PDB file of C-alpha atoms in Angstrom:
ATOM      1  CA  MET V 293     122.731  87.393   2.218  1.00  0.00           C
ATOM      2  CA  ILE V 294     121.031  88.929   5.290  1.00  0.00           C
ATOM      3  CA  LYS V 295     117.668  88.949   3.496  1.00  0.00           C
ATOM      4  CA  LYS V 296     118.125  85.261   2.718  1.00  0.00           C
ATOM      5  CA  ILE V 297     118.924  84.447   6.356  1.00  0.00           C
ATOM      6  CA  ILE V 298     115.950  86.482   7.600  1.00  0.00           C
ATOM      7  CA  GLY V 299     113.681  84.868   5.014  1.00  0.00           C
ATOM      8  CA  SER V 300     114.862  81.403   6.046  1.00  0.00           C
ATOM      9  CA  ALA V 301     114.338  82.222   9.710  1.00  0.00           C
ATOM     10  CA  ILE V 302     110.794  83.448   9.054  1.00  0.00           C
ATOM     11  CA  ALA V 303     110.013  80.343   6.996  1.00  0.00           C
ATOM     12  CA  LEU V 304     111.369  78.137   9.776  1.00  0.00           C
ATOM     13  CA  VAL V 305     109.295  79.916  12.422  1.00  0.00           C
ATOM     14  CA  LEU V 306     106.139  79.690  10.299  1.00  0.00           C
ATOM     15  CA  THR V 307     106.738  76.008   9.576  1.00  0.00           C
ATOM     16  CA  PHE V 308     107.415  75.325  13.253  1.00  0.00           C
ATOM     17  CA  THR V 309     104.271  77.244  14.258  1.00  0.00           C
ATOM     18  CA  PHE V 310     102.180  75.306  11.723  1.00  0.00           C
ATOM     19  CA  VAL V 311     103.536  71.985  13.018  1.00  0.00           C
ATOM     20  CA  ILE V 312     102.658  73.061  16.566  1.00  0.00           C
ATOM     21  CA  LYS V 313      99.148  73.969  15.421  1.00  0.00           C
ATOM     22  CA  LEU V 314      98.659  70.473  14.037  1.00  0.00           C
ATOM     23  CA  SER V 315     100.200  68.538  16.912  1.00  0.00           C
ATOM     24  CA  ILE V 316      99.398  70.402  20.171  1.00  0.00           C
ATOM     25  CA  SER V 317      95.972  71.491  21.337  1.00  0.00           C
ATOM     26  CA  GLU V 318      95.251  75.187  21.721  1.00  0.00           C
ATOM     27  CA  GLU V 319      94.458  74.618  25.359  1.00  0.00           C
ATOM     28  CA  ARG V 320      97.954  73.184  25.857  1.00  0.00           C
ATOM     29  CA  ILE V 321      99.473  76.168  24.016  1.00  0.00           C
ATOM     30  CA  MET V 322      97.450  78.482  26.258  1.00  0.00           C
ATOM     31  CA  LEU V 323      98.812  76.700  29.330  1.00  0.00           C
ATOM     32  CA  CYS V 324     102.318  77.099  27.898  1.00  0.00           C
ATOM     33  CA  THR V 325     101.592  80.818  27.445  1.00  0.00           C
ATOM     34  CA  LEU V 326     100.719  80.843  31.134  1.00  0.00           C
ATOM     35  CA  GLY V 327     103.979  79.177  32.143  1.00  0.00           C
ATOM     36  CA  SER V 328     103.413  75.437  31.770  1.00  0.00           C
ATOM     37  CA  ASP V 329     106.385  73.937  29.973  1.00  0.00           C
ATOM     38  CA  ILE V 330     106.285  72.491  26.492  1.00  0.00           C
ATOM     39  CA  LEU V 331     109.606  71.071  25.405  1.00  0.00           C
ATOM     40  CA  PHE V 332     111.790  73.829  23.865  1.00  0.00           C
ATOM     41  CA  LEU V 333     109.062  76.489  24.141  1.00  0.00           C
ATOM     42  CA  ASP V 334     108.706  79.343  26.610  1.00  0.00           C
ATOM     43  CA  ASP V 335     105.650  81.464  27.369  1.00  0.00           C
ATOM     44  CA  ARG V 336     106.492  84.144  24.778  1.00  0.00           C
ATOM     45  CA  THR V 337     107.008  81.579  22.035  1.00  0.00           C
ATOM     46  CA  CYS V 338     103.697  79.936  22.864  1.00  0.00           C
ATOM     47  CA  TYR V 339     101.928  83.307  22.961  1.00  0.00           C
ATOM     48  CA  SER V 340     103.265  84.048  19.474  1.00  0.00           C
ATOM     49  CA  TYR V 341     101.034  81.212  18.267  1.00  0.00           C
ATOM     50  CA  PHE V 342      97.967  83.237  19.316  1.00  0.00           C
ATOM     51  CA  SER V 343      99.431  86.393  17.802  1.00  0.00           C
ATOM     52  CA  PHE V 344      99.716  84.576  14.496  1.00  0.00           C
ATOM     53  CA  PHE V 345      96.605  82.343  14.454  1.00  0.00           C
ATOM     54  CA  GLY V 346      94.319  84.110  16.915  1.00  0.00           C
ATOM     55  CA  ILE V 347      92.197  82.424  19.581  1.00  0.00           C
ATOM     56  CA  SER V 348      89.639  79.938  18.318  1.00  0.00           C
ATOM     57  CA  ASP V 349      85.984  79.883  19.352  1.00  0.00           C
ATOM     58  CA  GLU V 350      86.656  76.474  20.894  1.00  0.00           C
ATOM     59  CA  LEU V 351      89.388  77.819  23.185  1.00  0.00           C
ATOM     60  CA  GLN V 352      87.203  80.795  24.129  1.00  0.00           C
ATOM     61  CA  GLN V 353      84.511  78.345  25.219  1.00  0.00           C
ATOM     62  CA  ILE V 354      87.058  76.307  27.210  1.00  0.00           C
ATOM     63  CA  VAL V 355      88.221  79.478  28.979  1.00  0.00           C
ATOM     64  CA  LYS V 356      84.604  80.431  29.807  1.00  0.00           C
ATOM     65  CA  GLU V 357      83.723  76.978  31.138  1.00  0.00           C
ATOM     66  CA  GLU V 358      86.949  75.845  32.765  1.00  0.00           C
ATOM     67  CA  TYR V 359      89.261  78.775  33.527  1.00  0.00           C
ATOM     68  CA  GLY V 360      87.814  82.280  33.631  1.00  0.00           C
ATOM     69  CA  ILE V 361      89.986  85.394  33.722  1.00  0.00           C
ATOM     70  CA  SER V 362      91.001  84.621  37.314  1.00  0.00           C
ATOM     71  CA  ALA V 363      92.915  81.530  36.253  1.00  0.00           C
ATOM     72  CA  ILE V 364      94.572  83.376  33.354  1.00  0.00           C
ATOM     73  CA  LEU V 365      95.756  86.183  35.633  1.00  0.00           C
ATOM     74  CA  SER V 366      96.989  83.731  38.277  1.00  0.00           C
ATOM     75  CA  ALA V 367      99.865  82.719  36.017  1.00  0.00           C
ATOM     76  CA  ASN V 368     103.289  84.088  36.766  1.00  0.00           C
ATOM     77  CA  THR V 369     104.170  85.228  33.250  1.00  0.00           C
ATOM     78  CA  LYS V 370     104.174  88.561  31.484  1.00  0.00           C
ATOM     79  CA  THR V 371     102.162  87.026  28.648  1.00  0.00           C
ATOM     80  CA  ARG V 372      99.187  86.477  30.981  1.00  0.00           C
ATOM     81  CA  PHE V 373      98.098  90.077  30.377  1.00  0.00           C
ATOM     82  CA  ASN V 374      98.478  89.777  26.595  1.00  0.00           C
ATOM     83  CA  LEU V 375      96.327  86.662  26.592  1.00  0.00           C
ATOM     84  CA  ALA V 376      93.776  88.202  28.962  1.00  0.00           C
ATOM     85  CA  ASP V 377      93.573  91.328  26.761  1.00  0.00           C
ATOM     86  CA  GLU V 378      92.838  89.212  23.702  1.00  0.00           C
ATOM     87  CA  LEU V 379      90.251  87.109  25.519  1.00  0.00           C
ATOM     88  CA  ILE V 380      88.447  90.186  26.844  1.00  0.00           C
ATOM     89  CA  ASN V 381      88.481  91.747  23.377  1.00  0.00           C
ATOM     90  CA  LEU V 382      86.812  88.550  22.151  1.00  0.00           C
ATOM     91  CA  GLY V 383      84.055  88.836  24.746  1.00  0.00           C
ATOM     92  CA  ILE V 384      85.297  86.871  27.763  1.00  0.00           C
ATOM     93  CA  ASP V 385      83.915  88.557  30.884  1.00  0.00           C
ATOM     94  CA  ILE V 386      86.646  90.398  32.820  1.00  0.00           C
ATOM     95  CA  ASN V 387      84.747  89.559  36.008  1.00  0.00           C
ATOM     96  CA  SER V 388      84.544  85.824  35.301  1.00  0.00           C
ATOM     97  CA  SER V 389      85.789  83.635  38.097  1.00  0.00           C
ATOM     98  CA  ASN V 390      87.485  80.272  37.753  1.00  0.00           C
ATOM     99  CA  PRO V 391      84.545  77.852  37.550  1.00  0.00           C
ATOM    100  CA  ALA V 392      86.724  74.752  37.907  1.00  0.00           C
ATOM    101  CA  ASP V 393      88.429  75.653  41.191  1.00  0.00           C
ATOM    102  CA  GLY V 394      85.299  75.150  43.258  1.00  0.00           C
ATOM    103  CA  LEU V 395      85.679  78.585  44.870  1.00  0.00           C
ATOM    104  CA  ASN V 396      84.231  80.794  42.135  1.00  0.00           C
ATOM    105  CA  ILE V 397      86.103  83.737  43.611  1.00  0.00           C
ATOM    106  CA  PRO V 398      85.811  86.934  41.538  1.00  0.00           C
ATOM    107  CA  PRO V 399      89.049  88.047  39.844  1.00  0.00           C
ATOM    108  CA  LEU V 400      89.611  91.143  42.009  1.00  0.00           C
ATOM    109  CA  HIS V 401      89.120  89.109  45.158  1.00  0.00           C
ATOM    110  CA  SER V 402      91.511  86.482  43.791  1.00  0.00           C
ATOM    111  CA  THR V 403      94.256  89.062  43.248  1.00  0.00           C
ATOM    112  CA  ILE V 404      93.780  90.228  46.840  1.00  0.00           C
ATOM    113  CA  VAL V 405      94.199  86.671  48.146  1.00  0.00           C
ATOM    114  CA  GLN V 406      97.240  86.180  45.901  1.00  0.00           C
ATOM    115  CA  ASP V 407      98.645  89.579  46.919  1.00  0.00           C
ATOM    116  CA  ASP V 408      99.102  90.379  43.223  1.00  0.00           C
ATOM    117  CA  LEU V 409      99.156  94.160  42.902  1.00  0.00           C
ATOM    118  CA  ILE V 410      99.980  94.093  39.189  1.00  0.00           C
ATOM    119  CA  ALA V 411      96.965  91.939  38.271  1.00  0.00           C
ATOM    120  CA  PHE V 412      94.770  93.953  40.669  1.00  0.00           C
ATOM    121  CA  ASP V 413      95.765  97.174  38.908  1.00  0.00           C
ATOM    122  CA  TRP V 414      95.324  95.575  35.480  1.00  0.00           C
ATOM    123  CA  LEU V 415      91.803  94.424  36.338  1.00  0.00           C
ATOM    124  CA  LEU V 416      90.691  97.836  37.602  1.00  0.00           C
ATOM    125  CA  THR V 417      92.330  99.623  34.674  1.00  0.00           C
ATOM    126  CA  ASN V 418      90.505  97.325  32.260  1.00  0.00           C
ATOM    127  CA  GLY V 419      87.054  97.763  33.809  1.00  0.00           C
ATOM    128  CA  ALA V 420      86.644  95.033  36.426  1.00  0.00           C
ATOM    129  CA  ASP V 421      83.656  95.638  38.689  1.00  0.00           C
ATOM    130  CA  ALA V 422      84.784  96.236  42.280  1.00  0.00           C
ATOM    131  CA  HIS V 423      81.162  96.002  43.463  1.00  0.00           C
ATOM    132  CA  ILE V 424      80.797  92.299  42.676  1.00  0.00           C
ATOM    133  CA  THR V 425      80.509  90.320  45.882  1.00  0.00           C
ATOM    134  CA  TYR V 426      82.185  87.034  46.682  1.00  0.00           C
ATOM    135  CA  HIS V 427      79.396  84.593  47.528  1.00  0.00           C
ATOM    136  CA  GLU V 428      81.344  83.004  50.409  1.00  0.00           C
ATOM    137  CA  THR V 429      81.817  86.257  52.327  1.00  0.00           C
ATOM    138  CA  GLY V 430      79.169  88.568  50.869  1.00  0.00           C
ATOM    139  CA  GLU V 431      81.883  91.207  50.488  1.00  0.00           C
ATOM    140  CA  ASN V 432      82.688  93.412  47.531  1.00  0.00           C
ATOM    141  CA  ALA V 433      86.366  93.878  46.611  1.00  0.00           C
ATOM    142  CA  PHE V 434      86.883  96.852  48.959  1.00  0.00           C
ATOM    143  CA  GLU V 435      85.338  95.099  51.949  1.00  0.00           C
ATOM    144  CA  PHE V 436      87.212  91.889  51.159  1.00  0.00           C
ATOM    145  CA  LEU V 437      90.482  93.809  50.850  1.00  0.00           C
ATOM    146  CA  ASN V 438      89.937  95.619  54.155  1.00  0.00           C
ATOM    147  CA  ASN V 439      89.235  92.366  55.990  1.00  0.00           C
ATOM    148  CA  THR V 440      92.121  90.544  54.340  1.00  0.00           C
ATOM    149  CA  TYR V 441      94.483  93.420  55.088  1.00  0.00           C
ATOM    150  CA  ALA V 442      93.372  93.474  58.736  1.00  0.00           C
ATOM    151  CA  LYS V 443      94.161  89.754  59.049  1.00  0.00           C
ATOM    152  CA  LYS V 444      97.285  89.640  56.906  1.00  0.00           C
ATOM    153  CA  PRO V 445      98.689  93.071  55.995  1.00  0.00           C
ATOM    154  CA  THR V 446     101.193  93.303  53.159  1.00  0.00           C
ATOM    155  CA  ALA V 447     102.770  96.175  51.269  1.00  0.00           C
ATOM    156  CA  ASN V 448     100.848  95.185  48.122  1.00  0.00           C
ATOM    157  CA  ARG V 449      97.501  95.120  49.912  1.00  0.00           C
ATOM    158  CA  GLU V 450      98.247  98.510  51.416  1.00  0.00           C
ATOM    159  CA  LYS V 451      98.850  99.833  47.889  1.00  0.00           C
ATOM    160  CA  MET V 452      95.600  98.184  46.749  1.00  0.00           C
ATOM    161  CA  LEU V 453      93.705 100.165  49.364  1.00  0.00           C
ATOM    162  CA  VAL V 454      94.886 103.375  47.692  1.00  0.00           C
ATOM    163  CA  PHE V 455      92.879 102.442  44.574  1.00  0.00           C
ATOM    164  CA  PHE V 456      89.688 102.815  46.617  1.00  0.00           C
ATOM    165  CA  GLU V 457      90.499 106.212  48.170  1.00  0.00           C
TER     166      GLU V 457
END
């Protein structure tokens, strides 16, 4: 009886996932993974789509041209790191900025502005280059952090400084 229920549940999930694949764009599913609502679906459910089907070449190109890792990590979901891991494993540059925001701020600099210690740590742990300079200020991540901390100190930025000691 339990095997039958589990089998039915798996079949239902696979059918539902297949229907989603046919009716919603991968970009929309990615946005859902990053916290944008799709009726009846949360970020983990949307991320499960990528776990099952993978990330298409088309979506990789969209991320390169329109989002960058900065935009992925700006989301306020736990699945942002899962998605970023997969994208980096597929060749998306961990140092890629968000080309569509008009700022082109490097990811480490972006986490400093956003005061996001978790994403900052994730980027450094996964090989982000702290020497890349932000074209607007000419500062690498350490210099940018020092100046930002001097103007607007926070507990997270203070902890970020420890990474550079």
